[in-house]
Amino acid sequence: MSASTGMTEATRPARLMTLPGVYAPQHDTRLLMAALDREGVGPGTEVLDVGTGSGALALHAARHGARVTAVDVARRAVMTARLNALLHRRRITVRRSDLLTALPGRSYDLVICNPPYVPSPTGRLPGHGAARAWEAGRDGRAILDRVCATVPAALRPGGRLLLVHSGLCDSDVTLRRLSDAGLRAVVSDRALVPLGPVLRSRLRWLRETGLLDGPETKEELVVIRAEQA
């Protein structure tokens, strides 16, 4: 353990490769990693990483000893996650799936999810390309609402969901939808981070629609923790 950082081999982020068009780990990934570290994940814990991208969160859970399944709708993301698992010698099951469609009837102790959540002035959801990892409709909730509707059924009794998204998407809506699905949900983490290039390119629209106030140049990220009764 490092005296200066308090990190162990299991909690230090892994170095990853990403194929072109695959979402690379950023602030939201690291925030979700920190939340995962508090969940007591260990040998025997069944973890599902939804929207795995590079596989960063799946690898992080596997380093704690968990049995990990990772899914992504993008073929390049599936290839990248598999390659990173191979490079780091971690046994992770990686499957192509639109959320949980390829995993009927399966249940998990912990589901982690970093979905697309960037509001878009066009409202269109791309069917391919890098933008698929962040574009999420005009209110940023096109995928979030689907996660809230489908993930609760995949949690075992006492199972937990860790979900990260932008404060621009209204965390109260997420809390309410998860509560309506029978979960106990709270905001467990918040962080202010600099606006990324996509949001900076939409500053005028974000201000005109009231999603971003005045001269604000930072975005709030939130981690929602929800638990099955």
PDB file of N, CA and C in Angstrom, residues 28-65:
ATOM      1  N   ASP A  28     -15.946  10.270 -14.781  1.00  0.00           N
ATOM      2  CA  ASP A  28     -17.079   9.472 -14.329  1.00  0.00           C
ATOM      3  C   ASP A  28     -16.668   8.040 -14.013  1.00  0.00           C
ATOM      4  N   THR A  29     -15.731   7.501 -14.813  1.00  0.00           N
ATOM      5  CA  THR A  29     -15.227   6.150 -14.558  1.00  0.00           C
ATOM      6  C   THR A  29     -14.543   6.079 -13.205  1.00  0.00           C
ATOM      7  N   ARG A  30     -13.688   7.058 -12.919  1.00  0.00           N
ATOM      8  CA  ARG A  30     -12.950   7.050 -11.660  1.00  0.00           C
ATOM      9  C   ARG A  30     -13.874   7.256 -10.463  1.00  0.00           C
ATOM     10  N   LEU A  31     -14.893   8.075 -10.629  1.00  0.00           N
ATOM     11  CA  LEU A  31     -15.851   8.284  -9.548  1.00  0.00           C
ATOM     12  C   LEU A  31     -16.594   6.986  -9.234  1.00  0.00           C
ATOM     13  N   LEU A  32     -16.953   6.256 -10.266  1.00  0.00           N
ATOM     14  CA  LEU A  32     -17.647   4.989 -10.068  1.00  0.00           C
ATOM     15  C   LEU A  32     -16.712   3.934  -9.482  1.00  0.00           C
ATOM     16  N   MET A  33     -15.456   3.960  -9.856  1.00  0.00           N
ATOM     17  CA  MET A  33     -14.474   3.048  -9.255  1.00  0.00           C
ATOM     18  C   MET A  33     -14.377   3.262  -7.745  1.00  0.00           C
ATOM     19  N   ALA A  34     -14.325   4.523  -7.338  1.00  0.00           N
ATOM     20  CA  ALA A  34     -14.220   4.829  -5.911  1.00  0.00           C
ATOM     21  C   ALA A  34     -15.455   4.334  -5.164  1.00  0.00           C
ATOM     22  N   ALA A  35     -16.625   4.476  -5.778  1.00  0.00           N
ATOM     23  CA  ALA A  35     -17.847   3.980  -5.150  1.00  0.00           C
ATOM     24  C   ALA A  35     -17.821   2.455  -5.059  1.00  0.00           C
ATOM     25  N   LEU A  36     -17.343   1.793  -6.092  1.00  0.00           N
ATOM     26  CA  LEU A  36     -17.252   0.333  -6.094  1.00  0.00           C
ATOM     27  C   LEU A  36     -16.334  -0.155  -4.976  1.00  0.00           C
ATOM     28  N   ASP A  37     -15.254   0.577  -4.716  1.00  0.00           N
ATOM     29  CA  ASP A  37     -14.302   0.171  -3.679  1.00  0.00           C
ATOM     30  C   ASP A  37     -14.937   0.087  -2.297  1.00  0.00           C
ATOM     31  N   ARG A  38     -16.059   0.768  -2.088  1.00  0.00           N
ATOM     32  CA  ARG A  38     -16.717   0.757  -0.774  1.00  0.00           C
ATOM     33  C   ARG A  38     -17.768  -0.340  -0.644  1.00  0.00           C
ATOM     34  N   GLU A  39     -17.962  -1.128  -1.693  1.00  0.00           N
ATOM     35  CA  GLU A  39     -19.061  -2.096  -1.697  1.00  0.00           C
ATOM     36  C   GLU A  39     -18.695  -3.481  -1.172  1.00  0.00           C
ATOM     37  N   GLY A  40     -17.478  -3.655  -0.705  1.00  0.00           N
ATOM     38  CA  GLY A  40     -17.099  -4.953  -0.159  1.00  0.00           C
ATOM     39  C   GLY A  40     -17.043  -6.051  -1.208  1.00  0.00           C
ATOM     40  N   VAL A  41     -16.707  -5.691  -2.426  1.00  0.00           N
ATOM     41  CA  VAL A  41     -16.620  -6.672  -3.510  1.00  0.00           C
ATOM     42  C   VAL A  41     -15.427  -7.585  -3.260  1.00  0.00           C
ATOM     43  N   GLY A  42     -15.652  -8.881  -3.439  1.00  0.00           N
ATOM     44  CA  GLY A  42     -14.585  -9.844  -3.222  1.00  0.00           C
ATOM     45  C   GLY A  42     -14.894 -11.154  -3.903  1.00  0.00           C
ATOM     46  N   PRO A  43     -14.103 -12.197  -3.627  1.00  0.00           N
ATOM     47  CA  PRO A  43     -14.355 -13.506  -4.222  1.00  0.00           C
ATOM     48  C   PRO A  43     -15.786 -13.962  -3.948  1.00  0.00           C
ATOM     49  N   GLY A  44     -16.450 -14.408  -4.985  1.00  0.00           N
ATOM     50  CA  GLY A  44     -17.825 -14.856  -4.849  1.00  0.00           C
ATOM     51  C   GLY A  44     -18.857 -13.813  -5.207  1.00  0.00           C
ATOM     52  N   THR A  45     -18.452 -12.537  -5.266  1.00  0.00           N
ATOM     53  CA  THR A  45     -19.393 -11.484  -5.653  1.00  0.00           C
ATOM     54  C   THR A  45     -19.635 -11.545  -7.160  1.00  0.00           C
ATOM     55  N   GLU A  46     -20.913 -11.608  -7.539  1.00  0.00           N
ATOM     56  CA  GLU A  46     -21.273 -11.618  -8.958  1.00  0.00           C
ATOM     57  C   GLU A  46     -21.552 -10.175  -9.397  1.00  0.00           C
ATOM     58  N   VAL A  47     -20.760  -9.679 -10.339  1.00  0.00           N
ATOM     59  CA  VAL A  47     -20.838  -8.290 -10.779  1.00  0.00           C
ATOM     60  C   VAL A  47     -21.184  -8.236 -12.262  1.00  0.00           C
ATOM     61  N   LEU A  48     -22.062  -7.307 -12.615  1.00  0.00           N
ATOM     62  CA  LEU A  48     -22.387  -7.030 -14.015  1.00  0.00           C
ATOM     63  C   LEU A  48     -22.023  -5.585 -14.317  1.00  0.00           C
ATOM     64  N   ASP A  49     -21.234  -5.385 -15.368  1.00  0.00           N
ATOM     65  CA  ASP A  49     -20.865  -4.047 -15.837  1.00  0.00           C
ATOM     66  C   ASP A  49     -21.643  -3.770 -17.118  1.00  0.00           C
ATOM     67  N   VAL A  50     -22.593  -2.857 -17.045  1.00  0.00           N
ATOM     68  CA  VAL A  50     -23.470  -2.547 -18.176  1.00  0.00           C
ATOM     69  C   VAL A  50     -22.920  -1.335 -18.929  1.00  0.00           C
ATOM     70  N   GLY A  51     -22.668  -1.496 -20.225  1.00  0.00           N
ATOM     71  CA  GLY A  51     -22.050  -0.430 -21.008  1.00  0.00           C
ATOM     72  C   GLY A  51     -20.573  -0.347 -20.688  1.00  0.00           C
ATOM     73  N   THR A  52     -19.882  -1.457 -20.817  1.00  0.00           N
ATOM     74  CA  THR A  52     -18.522  -1.578 -20.287  1.00  0.00           C
ATOM     75  C   THR A  52     -17.497  -0.711 -20.993  1.00  0.00           C
ATOM     76  N   GLY A  53     -17.712  -0.364 -22.270  1.00  0.00           N
ATOM     77  CA  GLY A  53     -16.718   0.457 -22.972  1.00  0.00           C
ATOM     78  C   GLY A  53     -15.382  -0.256 -23.052  1.00  0.00           C
ATOM     79  N   SER A  54     -14.344   0.334 -22.472  1.00  0.00           N
ATOM     80  CA  SER A  54     -13.003  -0.250 -22.483  1.00  0.00           C
ATOM     81  C   SER A  54     -12.863  -1.435 -21.543  1.00  0.00           C
ATOM     82  N   GLY A  55     -13.857  -1.633 -20.669  1.00  0.00           N
ATOM     83  CA  GLY A  55     -13.756  -2.691 -19.665  1.00  0.00           C
ATOM     84  C   GLY A  55     -13.118  -2.236 -18.367  1.00  0.00           C
ATOM     85  N   ALA A  56     -12.921  -0.925 -18.199  1.00  0.00           N
ATOM     86  CA  ALA A  56     -12.216  -0.411 -17.020  1.00  0.00           C
ATOM     87  C   ALA A  56     -12.887  -0.836 -15.719  1.00  0.00           C
ATOM     88  N   LEU A  57     -14.202  -0.672 -15.623  1.00  0.00           N
ATOM     89  CA  LEU A  57     -14.904  -1.002 -14.383  1.00  0.00           C
ATOM     90  C   LEU A  57     -14.975  -2.507 -14.171  1.00  0.00           C
ATOM     91  N   ALA A  58     -15.150  -3.256 -15.252  1.00  0.00           N
ATOM     92  CA  ALA A  58     -15.157  -4.709 -15.140  1.00  0.00           C
ATOM     93  C   ALA A  58     -13.816  -5.219 -14.612  1.00  0.00           C
ATOM     94  N   LEU A  59     -12.730  -4.679 -15.138  1.00  0.00           N
ATOM     95  CA  LEU A  59     -11.401  -5.063 -14.668  1.00  0.00           C
ATOM     96  C   LEU A  59     -11.202  -4.671 -13.209  1.00  0.00           C
ATOM     97  N   HIS A  60     -11.689  -3.508 -12.835  1.00  0.00           N
ATOM     98  CA  HIS A  60     -11.539  -3.048 -11.460  1.00  0.00           C
ATOM     99  C   HIS A  60     -12.244  -4.004 -10.494  1.00  0.00           C
ATOM    100  N   ALA A  61     -13.447  -4.429 -10.868  1.00  0.00           N
ATOM    101  CA  ALA A  61     -14.169  -5.385 -10.028  1.00  0.00           C
ATOM    102  C   ALA A  61     -13.453  -6.730  -9.992  1.00  0.00           C
ATOM    103  N   ALA A  62     -12.922  -7.166 -11.121  1.00  0.00           N
ATOM    104  CA  ALA A  62     -12.225  -8.450 -11.186  1.00  0.00           C
ATOM    105  C   ALA A  62     -10.964  -8.440 -10.327  1.00  0.00           C
ATOM    106  N   ARG A  63     -10.321  -7.304 -10.234  1.00  0.00           N
ATOM    107  CA  ARG A  63      -9.114  -7.206  -9.410  1.00  0.00           C
ATOM    108  C   ARG A  63      -9.432  -7.351  -7.933  1.00  0.00           C
ATOM    109  N   HIS A  64     -10.683  -7.104  -7.565  1.00  0.00           N
ATOM    110  CA  HIS A  64     -11.126  -7.351  -6.195  1.00  0.00           C
ATOM    111  C   HIS A  64     -11.493  -8.817  -5.972  1.00  0.00           C
ATOM    112  N   GLY A  65     -11.468  -9.611  -7.035  1.00  0.00           N
ATOM    113  CA  GLY A  65     -11.782 -11.025  -6.916  1.00  0.00           C
ATOM    114  C   GLY A  65     -13.170 -11.404  -7.366  1.00  0.00           C
TER     115      GLY A  65
END
